[in-house]
Coordinates of C-alpha atoms and ligand atoms in Angstrom, one line a residue:
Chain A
X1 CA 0.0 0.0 0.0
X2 CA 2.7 2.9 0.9
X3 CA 6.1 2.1 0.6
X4 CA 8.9 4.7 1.4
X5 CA 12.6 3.8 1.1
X6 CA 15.1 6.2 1.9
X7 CA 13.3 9.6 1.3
X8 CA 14.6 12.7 1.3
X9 CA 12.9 16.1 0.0
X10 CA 15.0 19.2 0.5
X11 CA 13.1 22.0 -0.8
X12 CA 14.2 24.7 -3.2
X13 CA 14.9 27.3 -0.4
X14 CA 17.5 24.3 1.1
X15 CA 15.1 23.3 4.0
X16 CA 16.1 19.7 4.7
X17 CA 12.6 18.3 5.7
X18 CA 13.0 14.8 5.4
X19 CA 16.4 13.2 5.7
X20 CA 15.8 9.4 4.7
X21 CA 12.4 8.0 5.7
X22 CA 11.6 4.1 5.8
X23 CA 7.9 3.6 6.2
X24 CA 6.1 0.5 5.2
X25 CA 2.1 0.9 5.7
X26 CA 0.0 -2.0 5.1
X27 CA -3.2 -2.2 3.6
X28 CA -5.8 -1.9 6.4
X29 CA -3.7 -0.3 8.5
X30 CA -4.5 2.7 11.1
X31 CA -1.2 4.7 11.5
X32 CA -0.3 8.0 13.5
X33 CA 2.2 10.0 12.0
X34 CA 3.2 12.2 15.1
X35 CA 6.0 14.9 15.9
X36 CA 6.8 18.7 17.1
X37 CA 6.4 21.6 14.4
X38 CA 8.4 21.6 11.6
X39 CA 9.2 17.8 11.9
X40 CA 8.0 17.4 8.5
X41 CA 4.7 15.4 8.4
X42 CA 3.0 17.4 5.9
X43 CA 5.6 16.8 3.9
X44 CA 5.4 13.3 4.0
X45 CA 1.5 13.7 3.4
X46 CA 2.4 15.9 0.4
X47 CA 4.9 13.0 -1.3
X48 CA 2.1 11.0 -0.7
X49 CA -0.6 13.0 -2.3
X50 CA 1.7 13.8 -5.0
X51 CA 1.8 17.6 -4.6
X52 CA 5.2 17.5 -3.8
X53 CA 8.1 15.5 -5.2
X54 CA 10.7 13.6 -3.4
X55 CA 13.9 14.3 -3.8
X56 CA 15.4 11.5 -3.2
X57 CA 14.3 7.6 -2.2
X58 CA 11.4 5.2 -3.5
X59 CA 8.2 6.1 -3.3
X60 CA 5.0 3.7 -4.1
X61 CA 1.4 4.7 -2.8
X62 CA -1.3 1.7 -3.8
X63 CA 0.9 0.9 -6.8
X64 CA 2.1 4.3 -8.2
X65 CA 5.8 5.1 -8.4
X66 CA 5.5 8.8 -7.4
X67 CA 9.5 9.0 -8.8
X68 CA 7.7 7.9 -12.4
X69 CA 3.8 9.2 -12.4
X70 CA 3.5 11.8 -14.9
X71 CA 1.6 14.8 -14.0
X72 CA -1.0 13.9 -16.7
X73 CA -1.6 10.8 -14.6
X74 CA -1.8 12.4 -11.1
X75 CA -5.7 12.0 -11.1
X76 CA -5.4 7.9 -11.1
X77 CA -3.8 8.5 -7.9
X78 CA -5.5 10.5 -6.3
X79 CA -9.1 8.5 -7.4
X80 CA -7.7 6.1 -4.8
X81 CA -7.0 8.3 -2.1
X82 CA -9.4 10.5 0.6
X83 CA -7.6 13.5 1.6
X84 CA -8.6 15.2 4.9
X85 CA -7.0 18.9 5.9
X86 CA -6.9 20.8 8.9
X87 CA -9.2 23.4 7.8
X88 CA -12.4 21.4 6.1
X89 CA -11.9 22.7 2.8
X90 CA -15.7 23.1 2.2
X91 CA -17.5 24.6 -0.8
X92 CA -19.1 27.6 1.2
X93 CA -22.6 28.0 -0.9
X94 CA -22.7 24.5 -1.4
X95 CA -24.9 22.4 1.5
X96 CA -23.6 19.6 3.2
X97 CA -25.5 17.5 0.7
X98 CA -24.0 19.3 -2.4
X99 CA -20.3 19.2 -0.7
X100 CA -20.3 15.4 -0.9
X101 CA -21.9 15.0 -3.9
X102 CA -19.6 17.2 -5.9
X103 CA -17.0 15.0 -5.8
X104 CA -18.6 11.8 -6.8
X105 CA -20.3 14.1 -10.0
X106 CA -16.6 15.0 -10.5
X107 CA -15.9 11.5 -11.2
X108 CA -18.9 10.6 -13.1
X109 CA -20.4 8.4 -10.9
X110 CA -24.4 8.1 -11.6
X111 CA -27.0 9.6 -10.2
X112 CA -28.9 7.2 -8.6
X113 CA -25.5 5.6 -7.6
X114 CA -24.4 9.2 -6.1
X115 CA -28.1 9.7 -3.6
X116 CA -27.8 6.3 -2.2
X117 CA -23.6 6.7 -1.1
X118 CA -24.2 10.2 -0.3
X119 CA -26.7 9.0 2.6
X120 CA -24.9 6.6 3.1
X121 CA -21.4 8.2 3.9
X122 CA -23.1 11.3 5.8
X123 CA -24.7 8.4 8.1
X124 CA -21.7 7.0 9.2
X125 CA -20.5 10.2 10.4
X126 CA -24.0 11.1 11.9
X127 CA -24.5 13.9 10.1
X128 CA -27.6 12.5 7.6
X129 CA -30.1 15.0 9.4
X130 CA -27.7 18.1 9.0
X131 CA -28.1 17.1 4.8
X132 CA -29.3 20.6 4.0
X133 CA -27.2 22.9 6.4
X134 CA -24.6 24.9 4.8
X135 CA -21.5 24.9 6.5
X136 CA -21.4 28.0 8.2
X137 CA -24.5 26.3 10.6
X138 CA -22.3 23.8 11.7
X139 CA -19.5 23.9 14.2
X140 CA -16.0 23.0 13.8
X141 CA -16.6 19.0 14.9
X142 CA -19.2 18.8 12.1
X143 CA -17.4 20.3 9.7
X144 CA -14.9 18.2 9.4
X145 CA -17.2 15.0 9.4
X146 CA -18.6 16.4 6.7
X147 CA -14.8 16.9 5.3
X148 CA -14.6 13.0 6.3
X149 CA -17.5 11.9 4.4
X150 CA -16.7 13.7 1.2
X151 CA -13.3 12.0 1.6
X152 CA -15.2 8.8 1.6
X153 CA -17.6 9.6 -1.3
X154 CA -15.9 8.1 -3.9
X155 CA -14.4 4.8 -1.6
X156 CA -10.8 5.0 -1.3
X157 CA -8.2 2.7 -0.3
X158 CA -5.9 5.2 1.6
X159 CA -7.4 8.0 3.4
X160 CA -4.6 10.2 4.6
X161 CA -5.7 12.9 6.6
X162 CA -3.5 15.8 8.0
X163 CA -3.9 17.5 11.4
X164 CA -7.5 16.5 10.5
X165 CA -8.3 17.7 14.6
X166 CA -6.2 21.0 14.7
X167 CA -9.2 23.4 14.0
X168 CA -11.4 21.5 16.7
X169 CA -11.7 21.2 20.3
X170 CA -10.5 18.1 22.1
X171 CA -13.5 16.4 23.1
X172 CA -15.0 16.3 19.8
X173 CA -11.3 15.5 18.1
X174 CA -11.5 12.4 20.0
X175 CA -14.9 11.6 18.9
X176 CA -13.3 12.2 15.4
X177 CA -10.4 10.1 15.6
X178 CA -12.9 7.4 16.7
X179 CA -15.0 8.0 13.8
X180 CA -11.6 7.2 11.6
X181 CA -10.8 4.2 14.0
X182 CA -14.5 3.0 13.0
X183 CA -14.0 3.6 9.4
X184 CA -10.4 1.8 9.4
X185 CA -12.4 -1.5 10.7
X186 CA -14.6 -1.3 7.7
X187 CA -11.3 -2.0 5.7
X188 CA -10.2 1.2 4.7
X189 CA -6.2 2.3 5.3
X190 CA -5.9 5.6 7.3
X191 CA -3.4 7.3 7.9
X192 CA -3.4 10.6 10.5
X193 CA -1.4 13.2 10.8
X194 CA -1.2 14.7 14.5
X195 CA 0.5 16.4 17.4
X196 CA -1.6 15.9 20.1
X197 CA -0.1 13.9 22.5
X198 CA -3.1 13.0 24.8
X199 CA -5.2 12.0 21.6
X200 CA -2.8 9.8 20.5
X201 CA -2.6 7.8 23.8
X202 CA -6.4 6.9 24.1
X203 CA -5.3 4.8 21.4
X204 CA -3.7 1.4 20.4
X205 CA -2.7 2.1 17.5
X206 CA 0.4 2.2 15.9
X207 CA 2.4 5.5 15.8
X208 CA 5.3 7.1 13.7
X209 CA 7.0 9.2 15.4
X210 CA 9.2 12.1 13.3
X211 CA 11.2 14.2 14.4
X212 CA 13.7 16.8 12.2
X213 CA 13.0 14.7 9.5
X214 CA 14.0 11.5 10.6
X215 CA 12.1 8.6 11.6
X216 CA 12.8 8.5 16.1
X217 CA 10.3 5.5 16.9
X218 CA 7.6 3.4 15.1
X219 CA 5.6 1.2 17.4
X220 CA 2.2 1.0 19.4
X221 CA 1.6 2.5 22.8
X222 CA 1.2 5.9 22.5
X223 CA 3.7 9.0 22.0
X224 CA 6.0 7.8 23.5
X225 CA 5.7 4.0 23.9
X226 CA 4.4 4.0 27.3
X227 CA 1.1 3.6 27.7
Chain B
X1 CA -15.3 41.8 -14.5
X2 CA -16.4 39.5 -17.9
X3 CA -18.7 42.5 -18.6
X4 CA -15.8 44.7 -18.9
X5 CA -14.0 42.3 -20.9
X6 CA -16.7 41.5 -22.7
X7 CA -16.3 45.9 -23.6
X8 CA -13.3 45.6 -24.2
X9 CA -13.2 42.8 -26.9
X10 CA -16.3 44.6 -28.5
X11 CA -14.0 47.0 -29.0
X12 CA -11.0 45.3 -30.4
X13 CA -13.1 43.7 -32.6
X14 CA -14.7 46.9 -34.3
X15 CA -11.4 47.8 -34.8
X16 CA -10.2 44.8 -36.2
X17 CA -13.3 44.5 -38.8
X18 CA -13.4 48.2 -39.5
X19 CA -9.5 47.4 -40.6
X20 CA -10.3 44.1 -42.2
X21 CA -13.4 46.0 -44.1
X22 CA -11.5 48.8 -45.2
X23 CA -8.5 46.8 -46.3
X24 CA -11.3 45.1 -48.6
X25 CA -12.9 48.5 -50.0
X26 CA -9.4 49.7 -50.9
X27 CA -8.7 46.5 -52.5
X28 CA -11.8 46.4 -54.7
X29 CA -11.1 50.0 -55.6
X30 CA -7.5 48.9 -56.2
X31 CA -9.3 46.2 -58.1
X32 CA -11.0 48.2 -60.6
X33 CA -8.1 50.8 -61.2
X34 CA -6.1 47.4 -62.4
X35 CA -8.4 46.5 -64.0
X36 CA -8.2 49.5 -66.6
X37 CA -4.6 49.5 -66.6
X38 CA -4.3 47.3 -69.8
X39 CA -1.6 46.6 -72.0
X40 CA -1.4 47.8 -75.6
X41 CA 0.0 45.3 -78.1
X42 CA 1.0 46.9 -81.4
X43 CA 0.8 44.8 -84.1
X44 CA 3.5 44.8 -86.9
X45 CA 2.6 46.7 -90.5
X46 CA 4.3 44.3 -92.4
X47 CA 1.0 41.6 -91.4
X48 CA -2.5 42.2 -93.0
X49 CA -5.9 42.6 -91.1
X50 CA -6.7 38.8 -91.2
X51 CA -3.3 38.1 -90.0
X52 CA -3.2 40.6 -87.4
X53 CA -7.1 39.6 -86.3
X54 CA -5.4 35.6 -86.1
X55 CA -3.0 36.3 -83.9
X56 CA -5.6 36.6 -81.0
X57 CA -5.8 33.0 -80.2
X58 CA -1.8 32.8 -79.7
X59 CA -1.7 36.1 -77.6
X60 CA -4.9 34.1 -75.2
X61 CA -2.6 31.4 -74.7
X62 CA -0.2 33.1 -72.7
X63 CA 0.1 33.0 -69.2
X64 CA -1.8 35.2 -67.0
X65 CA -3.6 37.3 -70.4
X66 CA -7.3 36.9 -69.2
X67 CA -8.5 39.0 -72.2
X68 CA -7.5 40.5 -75.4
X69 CA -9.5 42.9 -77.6
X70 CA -8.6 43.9 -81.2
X71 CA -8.6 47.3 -82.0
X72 CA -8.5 48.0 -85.5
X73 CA -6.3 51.6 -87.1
X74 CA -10.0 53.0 -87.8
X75 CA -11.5 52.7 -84.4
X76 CA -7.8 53.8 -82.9
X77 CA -7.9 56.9 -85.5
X78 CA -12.0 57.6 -83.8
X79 CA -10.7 56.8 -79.9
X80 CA -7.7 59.3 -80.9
X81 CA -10.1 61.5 -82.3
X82 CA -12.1 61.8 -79.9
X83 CA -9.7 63.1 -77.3
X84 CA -9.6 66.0 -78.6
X85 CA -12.3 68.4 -79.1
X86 CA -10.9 70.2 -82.3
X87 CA -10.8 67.6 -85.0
X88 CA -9.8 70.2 -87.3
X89 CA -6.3 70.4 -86.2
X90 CA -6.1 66.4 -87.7
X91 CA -8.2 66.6 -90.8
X92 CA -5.9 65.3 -93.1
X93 CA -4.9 62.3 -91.1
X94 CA -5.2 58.8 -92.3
X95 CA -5.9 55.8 -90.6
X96 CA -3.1 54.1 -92.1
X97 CA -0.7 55.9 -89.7
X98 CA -2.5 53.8 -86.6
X99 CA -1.0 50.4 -86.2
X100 CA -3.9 47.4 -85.7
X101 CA -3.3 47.3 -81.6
X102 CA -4.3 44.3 -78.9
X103 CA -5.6 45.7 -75.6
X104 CA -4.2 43.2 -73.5
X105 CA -5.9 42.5 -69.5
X106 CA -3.7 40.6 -67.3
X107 CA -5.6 38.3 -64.4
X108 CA -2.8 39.5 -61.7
X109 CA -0.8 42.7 -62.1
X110 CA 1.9 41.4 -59.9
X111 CA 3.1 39.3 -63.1
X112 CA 3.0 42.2 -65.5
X113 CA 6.4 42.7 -66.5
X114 CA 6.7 38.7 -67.2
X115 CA 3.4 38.7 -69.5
X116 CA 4.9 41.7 -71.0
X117 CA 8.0 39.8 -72.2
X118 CA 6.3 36.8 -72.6
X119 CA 3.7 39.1 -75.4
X120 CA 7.1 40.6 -77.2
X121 CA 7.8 36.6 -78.3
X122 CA 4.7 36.6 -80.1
X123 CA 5.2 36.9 -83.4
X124 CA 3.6 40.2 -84.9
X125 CA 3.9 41.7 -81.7
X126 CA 5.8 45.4 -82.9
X127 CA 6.2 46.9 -79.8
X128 CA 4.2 47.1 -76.3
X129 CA 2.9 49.9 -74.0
X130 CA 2.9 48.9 -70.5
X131 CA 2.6 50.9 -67.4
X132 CA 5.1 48.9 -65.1
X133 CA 5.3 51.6 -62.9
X134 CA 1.8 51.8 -62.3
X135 CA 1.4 48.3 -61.6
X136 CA 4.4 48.2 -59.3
X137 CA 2.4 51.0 -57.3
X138 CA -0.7 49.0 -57.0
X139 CA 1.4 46.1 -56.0
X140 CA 3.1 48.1 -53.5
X141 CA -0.1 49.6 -51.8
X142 CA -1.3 46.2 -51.6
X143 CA 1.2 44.8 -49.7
X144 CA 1.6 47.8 -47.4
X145 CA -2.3 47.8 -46.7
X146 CA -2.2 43.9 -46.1
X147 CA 1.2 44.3 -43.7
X148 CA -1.1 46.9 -41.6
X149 CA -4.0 45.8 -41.7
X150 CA -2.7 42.2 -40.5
X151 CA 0.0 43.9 -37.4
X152 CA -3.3 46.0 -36.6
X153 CA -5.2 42.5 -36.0
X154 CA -2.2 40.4 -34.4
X155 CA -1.6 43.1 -32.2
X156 CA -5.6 43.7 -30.7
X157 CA -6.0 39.8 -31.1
X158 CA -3.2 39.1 -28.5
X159 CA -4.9 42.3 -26.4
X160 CA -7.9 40.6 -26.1
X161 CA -6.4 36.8 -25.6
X162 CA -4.3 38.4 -22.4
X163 CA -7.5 40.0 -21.3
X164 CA -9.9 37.0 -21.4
X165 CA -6.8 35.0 -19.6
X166 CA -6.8 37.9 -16.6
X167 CA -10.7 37.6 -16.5
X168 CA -10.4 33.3 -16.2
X169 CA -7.7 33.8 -13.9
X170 CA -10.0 35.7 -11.3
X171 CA -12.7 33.7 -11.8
X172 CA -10.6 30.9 -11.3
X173 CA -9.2 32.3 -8.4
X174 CA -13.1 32.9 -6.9
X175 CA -13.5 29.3 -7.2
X176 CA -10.1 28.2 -6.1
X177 CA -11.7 25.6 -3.2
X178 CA -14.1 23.8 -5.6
X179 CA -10.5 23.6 -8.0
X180 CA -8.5 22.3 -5.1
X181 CA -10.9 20.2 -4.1
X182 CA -11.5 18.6 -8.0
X183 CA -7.7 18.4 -8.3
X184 CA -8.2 16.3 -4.8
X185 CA -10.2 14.0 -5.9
X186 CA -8.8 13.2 -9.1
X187 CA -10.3 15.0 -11.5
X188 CA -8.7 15.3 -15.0
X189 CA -7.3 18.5 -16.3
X190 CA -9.3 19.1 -18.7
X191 CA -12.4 18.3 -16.8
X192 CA -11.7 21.1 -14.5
X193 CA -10.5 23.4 -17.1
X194 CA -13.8 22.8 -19.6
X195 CA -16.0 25.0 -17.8
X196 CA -14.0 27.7 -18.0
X197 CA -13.1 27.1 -21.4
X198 CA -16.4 27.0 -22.4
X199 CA -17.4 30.6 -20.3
X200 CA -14.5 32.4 -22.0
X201 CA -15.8 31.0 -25.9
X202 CA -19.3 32.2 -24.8
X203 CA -18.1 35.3 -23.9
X204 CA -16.1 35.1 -26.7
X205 CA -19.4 34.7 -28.9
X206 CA -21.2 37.3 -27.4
X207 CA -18.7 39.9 -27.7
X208 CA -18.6 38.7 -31.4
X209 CA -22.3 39.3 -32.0
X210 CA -22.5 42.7 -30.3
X211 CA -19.5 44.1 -32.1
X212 CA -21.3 42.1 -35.7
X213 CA -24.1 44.7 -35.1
X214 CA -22.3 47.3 -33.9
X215 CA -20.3 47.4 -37.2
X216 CA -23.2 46.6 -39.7
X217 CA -24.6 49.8 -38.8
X218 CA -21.8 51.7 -38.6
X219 CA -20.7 50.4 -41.8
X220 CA -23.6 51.4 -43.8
X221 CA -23.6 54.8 -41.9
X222 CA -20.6 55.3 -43.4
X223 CA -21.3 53.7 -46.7
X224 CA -23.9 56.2 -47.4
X225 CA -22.0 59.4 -46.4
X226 CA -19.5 58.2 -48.6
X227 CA -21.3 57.6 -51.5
X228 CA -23.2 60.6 -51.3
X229 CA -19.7 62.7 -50.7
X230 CA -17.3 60.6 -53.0
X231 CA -19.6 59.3 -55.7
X232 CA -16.9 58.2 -57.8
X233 CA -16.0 55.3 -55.2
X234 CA -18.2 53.0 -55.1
X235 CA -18.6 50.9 -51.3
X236 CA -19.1 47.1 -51.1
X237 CA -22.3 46.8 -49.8
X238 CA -22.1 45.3 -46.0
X239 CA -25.4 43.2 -46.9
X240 CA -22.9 41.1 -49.7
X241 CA -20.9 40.1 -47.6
X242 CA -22.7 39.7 -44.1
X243 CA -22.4 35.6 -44.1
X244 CA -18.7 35.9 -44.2
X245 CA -18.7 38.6 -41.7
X246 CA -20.5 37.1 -39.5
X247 CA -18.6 34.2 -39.6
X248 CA -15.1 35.8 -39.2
X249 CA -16.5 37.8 -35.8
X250 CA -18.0 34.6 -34.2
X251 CA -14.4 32.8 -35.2
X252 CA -12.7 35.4 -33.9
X253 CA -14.7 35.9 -30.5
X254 CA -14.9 32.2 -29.5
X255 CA -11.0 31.8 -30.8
X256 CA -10.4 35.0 -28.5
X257 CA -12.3 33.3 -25.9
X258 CA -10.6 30.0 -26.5
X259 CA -7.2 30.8 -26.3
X260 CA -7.3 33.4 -23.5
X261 CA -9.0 30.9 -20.9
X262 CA -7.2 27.6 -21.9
X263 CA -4.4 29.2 -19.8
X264 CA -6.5 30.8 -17.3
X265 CA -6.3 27.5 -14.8
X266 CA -2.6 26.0 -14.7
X267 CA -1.3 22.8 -13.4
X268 CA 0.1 23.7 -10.1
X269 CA 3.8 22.4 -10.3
X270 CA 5.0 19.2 -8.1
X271 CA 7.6 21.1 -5.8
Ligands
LIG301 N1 6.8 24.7 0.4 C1 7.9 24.8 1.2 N2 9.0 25.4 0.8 C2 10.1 25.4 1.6 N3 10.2 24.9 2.7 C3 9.1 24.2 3.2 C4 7.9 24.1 2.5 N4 7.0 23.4 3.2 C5 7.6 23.1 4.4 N5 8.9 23.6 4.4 C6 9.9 23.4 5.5 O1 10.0 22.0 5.7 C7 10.1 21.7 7.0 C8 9.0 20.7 7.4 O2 7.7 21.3 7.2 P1 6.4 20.5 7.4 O3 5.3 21.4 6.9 O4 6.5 19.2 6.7 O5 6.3 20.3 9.0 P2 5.1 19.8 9.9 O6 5.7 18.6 10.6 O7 3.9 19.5 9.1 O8 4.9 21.0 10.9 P3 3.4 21.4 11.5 O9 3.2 20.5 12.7 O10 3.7 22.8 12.0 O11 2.4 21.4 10.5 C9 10.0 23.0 7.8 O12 11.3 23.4 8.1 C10 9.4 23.9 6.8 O13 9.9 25.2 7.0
LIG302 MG1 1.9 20.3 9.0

């Protein structure tokens, strides 16, 4: 599923933010990626989205060679991804109903196809009787289920999501985090970006710890391997 | 923001077909002023009438000669005649000092000197009058008038392709999320870059079909206070033409249009 050997991406300006990661991420997996500011786990997100190359290193996300995918073949990728950000990213004049839809309409998909995974996905995050807010009427927490859902529109393998919590408070982030600990059991790979310590440790799942661009510890139990 | 571009190539436009239909009034003027400036072909004495009058088929046959007409020594002594108001002063002359003569029309004036030489190898051909200069100045005036009139439309074609790009770029920009948020999700470039595409050619049109009307009435304003002040130049009615200037105005709009938002939304580059 993601395979990273060796990768290094020093950016044009010389910033050294990754100095040779080795991360192997099974399918069905449920990883942390944790570390201080500046450790460089967008970046890694980023190499795995494709918006930014690596400099150096392997790089293979569900089968594409990110050192060989043209540009012009980007989209192939990214069909088999759900990206999450740390600010929503929703269509403002769009409702909740219309956010998610859009992107299975941007695939294609059909429209009977589209109304029945629609409900579906806004369902599993609990948000099916919200359908025809927009998303200025919901609060942070809700926003970003509905940012969740539209990541899980079109089905993806991998859903990576970065600092998908930072914009929400800490009893509804770990509501959140259980929603994508829910959607991991239903087979899907997920891979969170984070630096909340606390968060982390409610759960048992395995966690990648960065730091200065170097991987410093890759096991279960928390932060910091303890609890 | 499209409304003003929209102005703006409405503008351009006028003044590219205003140049364009210009260019094509000074042609057809140019047109019938070549098409008087014939060739005379003066046929030898030592060959009678019927000889002369045979040679007509031979002069046809050369390259770029669309007409000939026979002139026989009477009708040149009558056309010489009639120049001049006193025929007194040429009583006594005799139509046997005329020389039979071929008016000679050439289909492109460009190739005159070479149909002139090409004439003087026909045999029986004396001598020929040709006014080279004339044609070279026609020929000349041509070419300047196409050179201008063509940097004229490069010129406000490009103003108007950099404009429509500024106006896809902000409307682009308006809509960055849902474009960040396609690109996400995997849509293909030209999926995402259709719509816009397809805004910028109707805006293209419209512009088009505004500045169409605009022109048409302008045009025969103009027509008519010509005619009436210059009655020796005759205008090309805008109704002949209209089909083909509609056409060029809607190719020009939508190509405008085209162009100028195919660029507007750009592949971010892999940093
Ligand atoms: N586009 C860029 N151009 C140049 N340098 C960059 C760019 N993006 C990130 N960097 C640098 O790379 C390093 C890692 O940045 P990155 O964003 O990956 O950190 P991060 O771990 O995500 O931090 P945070 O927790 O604050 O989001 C930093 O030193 C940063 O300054
Ligand atoms: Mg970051």
């Amino acid at each position: 599923m993601i395979t990273l050997k060796n990768v290094r991406k020093t950016y044009e300006n010389g910033a050294d933010a990754l100095k040779g990661i080795n991360l192997e991420v099974a399918d069905g997996e449920f990883i942390f990626i944790v570390g201080p500011s500046g450790s460089g786990k967008s970046t890694l997100t980023k190499i795995l989205t494709g918006e930014v190359c690596p400099t150096d290193g392997e790089v293979v996300v569900n089968g594409f060679d990110m050192n060989r995918i043209r540009r012009s073949k980007l989209h192939k990728l990214r069909r088999t991804l759900g990206i999450i950000f740390q600010d929503f990213r929703l269509i403002e004049n769009k409702t909740v109903y219309q956010n998610v839809e859009f992107v299975m309409r941007v695939l294609g998909a059909k429209p009977r196809k589209i109304k029945e995974r629609v409900r579906y996905v806004l369902e599993l995050v609990g948000l099916d009787h919200k359908m025809r807010c927009m998303p200025e009427e919901l609060s942070g927490g809700e926003q970003q289920r509905v940012a969740i859902a539209r990541a899980l529109a079109n089905n993806p393998k991998l859903i990576i999501a970065d600092e998908p919590t930072g914009n929400i408070d800490p009893e509804l982030s770990r509501e959140l985090m259980a929603l994508l600990v829910e959607i991991n059991k239903k087979g899907t790979t997920v891979l969170v970006v984070t630096h909340e310590e606390e968060l982390v440790n409610e759960f048992t799942n395995r966690v990648v710890v960065i730091n200065s661009g170097r991987i410093v510890r890759d096991g279960t139990g928390g932060y910091y391997g303890n609890v | 923001m499209s409304f003003l571009t929209a102005f703006t190539m409405i503008c351009c436009l006028i003044i590219m077909g205003t140049c364009a239909l210009l260019t094509l009034n000074v042609q057809q003027i140019i047109n019938v002023l070549e098409d008087e400036n014939q060739m005379v072909a003066f046929v030898d004495e030592a060959l009678s009438d019927e000889e002369a009058r045979a040679m007509e088929k031979e002069l046809l046959a050369i390259d770029n000669v669309s007409e000939v007409r026979f002139v026989t020594r009477e009708e040149a002594m009558v056309n010489f005649l009639d120049r001049y108001d006193d025929n007194s002063l040429f009583e006594d002359v005799d139509s046997s000092v005329f020389r039979n003569r071929y008016l000679i029309y050439v289909e492109d004036i460009v190739f005159m000197e070479q149909t002139q030489n090409d004439l003087a190898g026909v045999y029986g051909v004396a001598k020929i009058n040709a006014l080279l200069k004339v044609a070279k100045g026609f020929v000349t005036l041509r070419n300047i008038l196409g050179v201008v009139a063509l940097s004229v439309f490069v010129v406000l074609f490009l103003i108007s392709v950099i404009l429509m790009t500024s106006t896809m770029k902000a409307a682009a920009h308006i809509r960055a999320t849902e474009i960040s948020i396609m690109r996400m999700v995997g849509a293909t470039k030209s999926f995402i870059r259709w719509p816009f595409v397809l805004e910028g050619m109707l805006i293209g049109l419209f512009a088009s079909l505004c500045a169409f009307l605009l022109q048409w009435g302008g045009y025969n304003l103009l027509a008519e206070n010509i005619s009436g002040a210059l009655s020796f130049i005759t205008v090309i009615p805008f109704e002949s033409i209209i089909i083909p200037v509609l056409v060029a105005f809607c190719a020009v709009g939508v190509l405008e249009g085209m162009f100028g938002s195919v660029g507007a939304v750009k592949d971010r580059p892999r940093k």
